[in-house]
Coordinates of C-alpha atoms and ligand atoms in Angstrom, one line a residue:
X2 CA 30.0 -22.6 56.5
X3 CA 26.8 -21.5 58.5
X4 CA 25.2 -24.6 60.3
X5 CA 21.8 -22.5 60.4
X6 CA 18.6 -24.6 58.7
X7 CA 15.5 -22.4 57.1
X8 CA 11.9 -23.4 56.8
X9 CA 9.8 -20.8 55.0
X10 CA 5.8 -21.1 54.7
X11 CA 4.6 -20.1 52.1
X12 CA 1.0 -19.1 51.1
X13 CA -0.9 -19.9 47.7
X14 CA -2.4 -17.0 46.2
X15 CA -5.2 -16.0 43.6
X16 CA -4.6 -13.6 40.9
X17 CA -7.0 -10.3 39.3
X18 CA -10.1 -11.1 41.9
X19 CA -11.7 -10.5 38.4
X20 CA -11.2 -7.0 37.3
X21 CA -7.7 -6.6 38.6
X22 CA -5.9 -7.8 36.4
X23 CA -2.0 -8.1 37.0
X24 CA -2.4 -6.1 39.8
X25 CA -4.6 -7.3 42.5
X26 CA -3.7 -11.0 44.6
X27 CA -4.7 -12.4 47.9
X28 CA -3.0 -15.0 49.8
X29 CA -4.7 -17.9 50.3
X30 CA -4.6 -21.1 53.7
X31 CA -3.4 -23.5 51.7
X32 CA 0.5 -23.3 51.7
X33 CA 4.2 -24.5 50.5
X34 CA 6.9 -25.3 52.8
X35 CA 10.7 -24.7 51.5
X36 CA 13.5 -25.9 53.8
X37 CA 17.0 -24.4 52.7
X38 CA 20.5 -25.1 54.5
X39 CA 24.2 -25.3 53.4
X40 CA 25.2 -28.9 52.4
X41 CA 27.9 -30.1 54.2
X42 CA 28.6 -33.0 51.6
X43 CA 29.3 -30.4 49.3
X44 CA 27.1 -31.5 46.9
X45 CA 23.5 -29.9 45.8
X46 CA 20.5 -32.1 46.9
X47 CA 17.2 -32.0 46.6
X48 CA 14.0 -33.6 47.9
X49 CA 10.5 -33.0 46.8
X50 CA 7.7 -34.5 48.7
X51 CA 4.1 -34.6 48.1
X52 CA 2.1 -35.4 45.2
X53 CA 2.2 -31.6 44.0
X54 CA 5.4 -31.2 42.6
X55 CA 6.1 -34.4 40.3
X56 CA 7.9 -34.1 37.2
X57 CA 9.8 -30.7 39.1
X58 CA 14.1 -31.2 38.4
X59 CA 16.3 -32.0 41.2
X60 CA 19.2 -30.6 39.5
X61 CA 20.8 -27.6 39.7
X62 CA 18.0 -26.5 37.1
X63 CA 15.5 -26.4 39.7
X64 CA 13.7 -23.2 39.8
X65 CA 14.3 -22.8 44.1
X66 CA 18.0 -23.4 43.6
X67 CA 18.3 -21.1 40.9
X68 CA 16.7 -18.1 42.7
X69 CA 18.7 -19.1 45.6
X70 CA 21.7 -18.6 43.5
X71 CA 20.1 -14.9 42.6
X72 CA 19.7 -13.8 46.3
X73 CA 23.6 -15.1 46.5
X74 CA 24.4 -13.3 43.9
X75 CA 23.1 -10.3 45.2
X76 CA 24.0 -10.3 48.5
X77 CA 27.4 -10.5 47.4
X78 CA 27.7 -13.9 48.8
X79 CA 29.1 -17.3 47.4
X80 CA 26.9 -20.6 48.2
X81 CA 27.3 -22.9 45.9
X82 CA 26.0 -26.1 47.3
X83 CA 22.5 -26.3 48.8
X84 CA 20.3 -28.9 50.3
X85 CA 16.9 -28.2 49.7
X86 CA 13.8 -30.1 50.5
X87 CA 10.0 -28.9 49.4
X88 CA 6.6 -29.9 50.4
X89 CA 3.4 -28.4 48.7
X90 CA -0.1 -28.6 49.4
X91 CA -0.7 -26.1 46.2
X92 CA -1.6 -27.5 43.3
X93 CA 0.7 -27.1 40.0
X94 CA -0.4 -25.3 37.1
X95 CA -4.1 -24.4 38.0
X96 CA -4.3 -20.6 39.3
X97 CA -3.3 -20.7 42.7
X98 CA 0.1 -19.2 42.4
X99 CA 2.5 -22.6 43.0
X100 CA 5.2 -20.8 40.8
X101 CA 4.6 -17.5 43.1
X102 CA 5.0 -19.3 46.3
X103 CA 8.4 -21.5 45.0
X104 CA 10.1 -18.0 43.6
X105 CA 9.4 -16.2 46.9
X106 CA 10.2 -19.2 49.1
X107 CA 13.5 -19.4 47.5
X108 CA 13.8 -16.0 47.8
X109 CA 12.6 -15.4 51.7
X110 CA 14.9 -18.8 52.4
X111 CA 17.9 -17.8 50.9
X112 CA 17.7 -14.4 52.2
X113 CA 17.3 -15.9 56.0
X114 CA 19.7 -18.2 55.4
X115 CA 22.3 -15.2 54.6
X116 CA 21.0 -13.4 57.7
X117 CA 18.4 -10.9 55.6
X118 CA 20.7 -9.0 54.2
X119 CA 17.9 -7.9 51.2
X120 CA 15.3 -5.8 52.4
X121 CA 11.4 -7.1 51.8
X122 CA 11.5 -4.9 49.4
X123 CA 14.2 -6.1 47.5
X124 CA 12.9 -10.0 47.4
X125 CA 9.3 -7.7 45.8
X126 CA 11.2 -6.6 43.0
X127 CA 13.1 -9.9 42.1
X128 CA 9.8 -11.3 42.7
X129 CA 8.1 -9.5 40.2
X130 CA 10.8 -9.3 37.3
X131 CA 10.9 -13.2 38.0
X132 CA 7.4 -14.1 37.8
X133 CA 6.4 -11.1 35.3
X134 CA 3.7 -9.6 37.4
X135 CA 3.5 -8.9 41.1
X136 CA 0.2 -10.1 41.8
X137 CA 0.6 -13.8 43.2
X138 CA 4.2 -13.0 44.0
X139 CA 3.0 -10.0 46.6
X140 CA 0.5 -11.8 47.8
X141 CA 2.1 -14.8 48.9
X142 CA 5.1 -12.5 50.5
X143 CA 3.2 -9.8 52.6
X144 CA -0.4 -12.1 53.0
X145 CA -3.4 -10.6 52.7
X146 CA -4.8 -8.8 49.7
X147 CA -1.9 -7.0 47.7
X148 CA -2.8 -4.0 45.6
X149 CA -0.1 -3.3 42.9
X150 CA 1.6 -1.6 40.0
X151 CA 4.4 -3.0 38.2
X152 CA 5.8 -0.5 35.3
X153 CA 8.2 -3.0 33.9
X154 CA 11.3 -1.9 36.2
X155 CA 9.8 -0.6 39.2
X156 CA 7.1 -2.2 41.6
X157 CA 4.8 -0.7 44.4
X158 CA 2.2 -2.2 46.4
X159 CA -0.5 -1.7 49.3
X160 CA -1.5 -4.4 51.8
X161 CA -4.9 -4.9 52.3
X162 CA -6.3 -6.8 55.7
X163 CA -8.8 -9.2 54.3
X164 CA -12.1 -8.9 55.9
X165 CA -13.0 -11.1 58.8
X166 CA -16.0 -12.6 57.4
X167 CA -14.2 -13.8 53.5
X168 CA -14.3 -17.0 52.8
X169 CA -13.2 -18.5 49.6
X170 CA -15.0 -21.3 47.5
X171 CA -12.3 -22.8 44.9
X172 CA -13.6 -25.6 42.5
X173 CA -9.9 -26.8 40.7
X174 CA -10.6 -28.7 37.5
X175 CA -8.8 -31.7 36.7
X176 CA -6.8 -30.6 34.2
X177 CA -3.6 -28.1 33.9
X178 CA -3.8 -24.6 32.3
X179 CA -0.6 -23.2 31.4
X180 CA -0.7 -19.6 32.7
X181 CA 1.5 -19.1 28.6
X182 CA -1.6 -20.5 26.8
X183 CA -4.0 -18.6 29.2
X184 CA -2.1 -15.3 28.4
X185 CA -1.8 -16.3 24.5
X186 CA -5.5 -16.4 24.5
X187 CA -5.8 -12.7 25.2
X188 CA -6.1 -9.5 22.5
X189 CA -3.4 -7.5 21.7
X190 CA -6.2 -4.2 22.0
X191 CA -9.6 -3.6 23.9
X192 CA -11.8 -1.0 23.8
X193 CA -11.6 2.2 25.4
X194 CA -15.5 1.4 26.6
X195 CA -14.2 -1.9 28.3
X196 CA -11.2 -0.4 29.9
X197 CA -13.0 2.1 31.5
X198 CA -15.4 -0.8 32.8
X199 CA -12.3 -2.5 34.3
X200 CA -11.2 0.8 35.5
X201 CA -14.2 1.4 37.9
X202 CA -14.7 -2.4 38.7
X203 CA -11.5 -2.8 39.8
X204 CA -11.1 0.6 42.1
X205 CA -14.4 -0.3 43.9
X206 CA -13.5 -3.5 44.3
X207 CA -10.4 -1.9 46.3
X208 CA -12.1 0.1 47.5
X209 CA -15.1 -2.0 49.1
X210 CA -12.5 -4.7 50.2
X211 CA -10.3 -2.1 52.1
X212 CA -13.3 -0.6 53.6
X213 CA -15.0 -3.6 54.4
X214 CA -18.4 -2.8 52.2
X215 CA -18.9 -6.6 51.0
X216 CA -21.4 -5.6 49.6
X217 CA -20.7 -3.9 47.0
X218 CA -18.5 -7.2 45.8
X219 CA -21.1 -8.3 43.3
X220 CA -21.1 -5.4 41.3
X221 CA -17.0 -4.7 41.8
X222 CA -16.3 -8.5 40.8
X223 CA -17.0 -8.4 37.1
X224 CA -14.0 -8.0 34.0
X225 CA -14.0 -7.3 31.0
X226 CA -10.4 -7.4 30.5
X227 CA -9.7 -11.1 30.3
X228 CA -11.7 -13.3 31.7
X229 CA -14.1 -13.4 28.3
X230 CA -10.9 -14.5 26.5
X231 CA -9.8 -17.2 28.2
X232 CA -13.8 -18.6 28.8
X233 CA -13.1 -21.3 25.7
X234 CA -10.2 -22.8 27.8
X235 CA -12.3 -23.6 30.3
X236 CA -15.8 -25.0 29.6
X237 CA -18.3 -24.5 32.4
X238 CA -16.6 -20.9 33.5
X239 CA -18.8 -18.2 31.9
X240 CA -22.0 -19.8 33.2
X241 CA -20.2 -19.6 36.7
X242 CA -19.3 -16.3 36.3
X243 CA -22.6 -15.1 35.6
X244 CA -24.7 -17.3 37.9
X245 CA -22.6 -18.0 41.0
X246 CA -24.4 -14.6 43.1
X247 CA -27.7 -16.7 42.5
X248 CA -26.2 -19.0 44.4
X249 CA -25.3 -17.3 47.2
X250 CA -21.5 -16.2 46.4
X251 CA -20.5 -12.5 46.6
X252 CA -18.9 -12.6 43.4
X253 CA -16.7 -15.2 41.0
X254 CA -13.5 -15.2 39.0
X255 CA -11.0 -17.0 37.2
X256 CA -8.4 -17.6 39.5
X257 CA -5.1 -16.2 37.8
X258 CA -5.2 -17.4 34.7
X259 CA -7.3 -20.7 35.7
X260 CA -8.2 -23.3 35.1
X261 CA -9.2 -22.6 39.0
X262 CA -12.4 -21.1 39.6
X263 CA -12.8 -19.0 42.7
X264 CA -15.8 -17.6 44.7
X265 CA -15.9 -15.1 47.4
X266 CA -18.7 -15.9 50.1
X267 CA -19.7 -14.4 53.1
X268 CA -18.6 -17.1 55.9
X269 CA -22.3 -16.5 58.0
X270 CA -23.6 -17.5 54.4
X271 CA -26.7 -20.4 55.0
X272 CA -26.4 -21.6 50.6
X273 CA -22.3 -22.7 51.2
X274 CA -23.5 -26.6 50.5
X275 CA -25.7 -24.8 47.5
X276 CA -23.1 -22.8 45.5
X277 CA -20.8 -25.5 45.9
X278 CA -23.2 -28.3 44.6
X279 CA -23.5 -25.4 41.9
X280 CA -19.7 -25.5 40.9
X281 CA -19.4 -29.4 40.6
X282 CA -21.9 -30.0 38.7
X283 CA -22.0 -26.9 36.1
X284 CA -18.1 -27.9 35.7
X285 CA -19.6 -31.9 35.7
X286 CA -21.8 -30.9 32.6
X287 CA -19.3 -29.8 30.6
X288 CA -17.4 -33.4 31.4
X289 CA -14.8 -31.7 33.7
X290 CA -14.1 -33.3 37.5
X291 CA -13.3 -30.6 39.8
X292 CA -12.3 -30.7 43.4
X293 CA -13.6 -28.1 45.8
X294 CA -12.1 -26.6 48.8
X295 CA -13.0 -24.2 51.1
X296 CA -10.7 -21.6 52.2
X297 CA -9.6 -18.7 54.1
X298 CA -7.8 -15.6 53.0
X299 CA -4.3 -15.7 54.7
X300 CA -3.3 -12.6 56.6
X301 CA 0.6 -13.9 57.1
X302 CA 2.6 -13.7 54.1
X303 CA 5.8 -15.8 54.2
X304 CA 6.6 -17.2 57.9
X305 CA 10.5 -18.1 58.3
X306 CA 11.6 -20.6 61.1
X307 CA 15.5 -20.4 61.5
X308 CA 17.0 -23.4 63.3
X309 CA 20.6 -23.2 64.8
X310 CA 22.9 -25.2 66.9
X311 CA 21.5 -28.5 68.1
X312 CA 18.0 -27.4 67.3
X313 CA 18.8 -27.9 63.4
X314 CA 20.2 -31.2 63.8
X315 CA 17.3 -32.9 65.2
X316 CA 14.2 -33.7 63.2
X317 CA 13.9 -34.2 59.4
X318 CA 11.9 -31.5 57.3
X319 CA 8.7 -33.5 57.2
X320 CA 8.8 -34.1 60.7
X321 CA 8.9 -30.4 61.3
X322 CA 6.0 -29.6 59.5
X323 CA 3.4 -32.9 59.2
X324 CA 1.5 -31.2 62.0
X325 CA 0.7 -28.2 59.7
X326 CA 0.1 -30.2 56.6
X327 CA -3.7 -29.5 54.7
X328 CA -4.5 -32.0 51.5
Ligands
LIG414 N1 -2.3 -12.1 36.4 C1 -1.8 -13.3 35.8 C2 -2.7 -13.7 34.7 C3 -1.8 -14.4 36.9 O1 -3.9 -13.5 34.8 O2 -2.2 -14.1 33.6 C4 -1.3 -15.7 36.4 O3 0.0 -15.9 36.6

């Protein structure tokens, strides 16, 4: 029986920046927390807080117990009965990666809590095969902007140290997207003119984010891939797409697989109260509320607090974390 209590941070994350799809992602300030310890009852429980993660089990079906249970597995070690307790500032089901940050929460808290015996890398590749793609899931373990390739087995990845002078405009409609329907809604085939069009938008874009040339964002920032697909499930977004650099943003996308719209903008911009006004109300027309926020991209990935001894039997979770807490 270990006595040790982990509290993982976790980091939201945007998917494809446009072009890239299923393989580009970007951590975002706007986080999860996941506290994980052996229960001493004996018996599994767990405690969601926030308004973030209603309708979520609190049965051994929950998604952080069962990926818990994986690491276990994995590690060779037998943990049965868990308390776990969850906070989340990260919306559900609207392109900012709240499945991504649970999976490698559980993952990164499990691991600590069985003294790290998976490497990083390891907790990437159950990551990936997990959530199907390693975008959001990179992201929100190593922070920053995460280049990578998943060929159905096997997953690499670069990290990219988001430029200084990013910030990130989200507008989040009121409504839920399923990332399922989002992915139904795309062709089976494209043309070979249209992947070569995502081809070269999506290297520069690497390529002017790891270099710092911002400026070549609008022209790097566009897709052809899926965004035009998925534009009926979310009235408002094409217009955005197209317009949002007249207002002042570097470039726009789709956020994942949305509903989450997200612009890039360069933080000394003077039109941030513009191309916000501009979001609201070209969502507003279409009849859609939307909630704005202003971000940062997050250079830390996952941060892990271990507790021990006497330390971890003082103060509850929320106490632990309600100085950190955003939304
Ligand atoms: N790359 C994924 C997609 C992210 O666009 O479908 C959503 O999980």
């Amino acid at each position: 029986m270990t006595d040790r209590r982990i509290i993982v941070k976790v980091p939201a994350s945007t998917a494809n920046l446009g072009p890239g799809f299923d393989t580009l992602g970007m951590a975002l300030s706007l986080y999860a927390w996941i506290e994980m310890s052996e229960s001493a009852s004996g018996e599994t429980v767990i405690e969601l807080h926030g308004d973030h993660l209603n309708g979520i089990s609190t049965d051994k079906s929950n998604l952080i117990y069962k990926v818990a249970q994986m690491v276990f597995k994995e590690a060779g070690v037998t943990l049965p009965e868990l308390n776990i307790s969850m906070y989340s500032d990260i919306p559900l089901t609207r392109g900012l990666g709240s499945s991504a940050s649970a999976i490698v929460g559980a993952l990164v808290a499990a691991n600590a809590l069985v003294g790290g015996l998976l490497t990083d890398d390891k907790l990437f590749q159950m990551a990936t095969e997990l959530e199907g793609h390693p975008d959001n899931v990179g992201a929100s373990l190593f922070g920053g902007i995460v280049v990578s390739a998943w060929d159905g087995s096997q997953a690499a990845k670069v990290r990219i140290e988001p430029h200084g002078d990013l910030d990130v405009l989200v507008a989040i409609p009121a409504f839920q997207l399923s990332t399922e329907k989002a992915r139904h809604a795309l062709p089976s085939q494209i043309t070979m003119k249209d992947a070569v069009f995502n081809l070269g938008s999506s290297s520069l874009l690497v390529a002017a984010l790891a270099s710092g040339q911002l400026e070549l964002i609008p022209f790097a920032m566009r897709d052809k891939l899926h965004q035009p697909y998925r534009a009926a499930l979310i009235p408002g977004m094409s217009e955005i797409l197209d317009k949002a650099t007249d207002y002042g943003a570097l470039g726009a996308a789709l956020s994942g697989a949305g509903p989450t719209l997200l612009t890039l903008v360069d933080s000394k911009s003077a039109r941030k109260a513009e191309l916000e006004a501009f979001l609201i109300s070209t969502l507003g027309k279409e009849g859609i509320e939307a909630q704005t926020m202003w971000l940062k991209p997050c250079s830390c990935g996952t941060v892990v607090q271990v507790l021990s001894g006497q330390e971890a039997e003082t103060s509850s979770f929320m106490e632990r974390i309600k100085g950190e807490l955003g939304v």
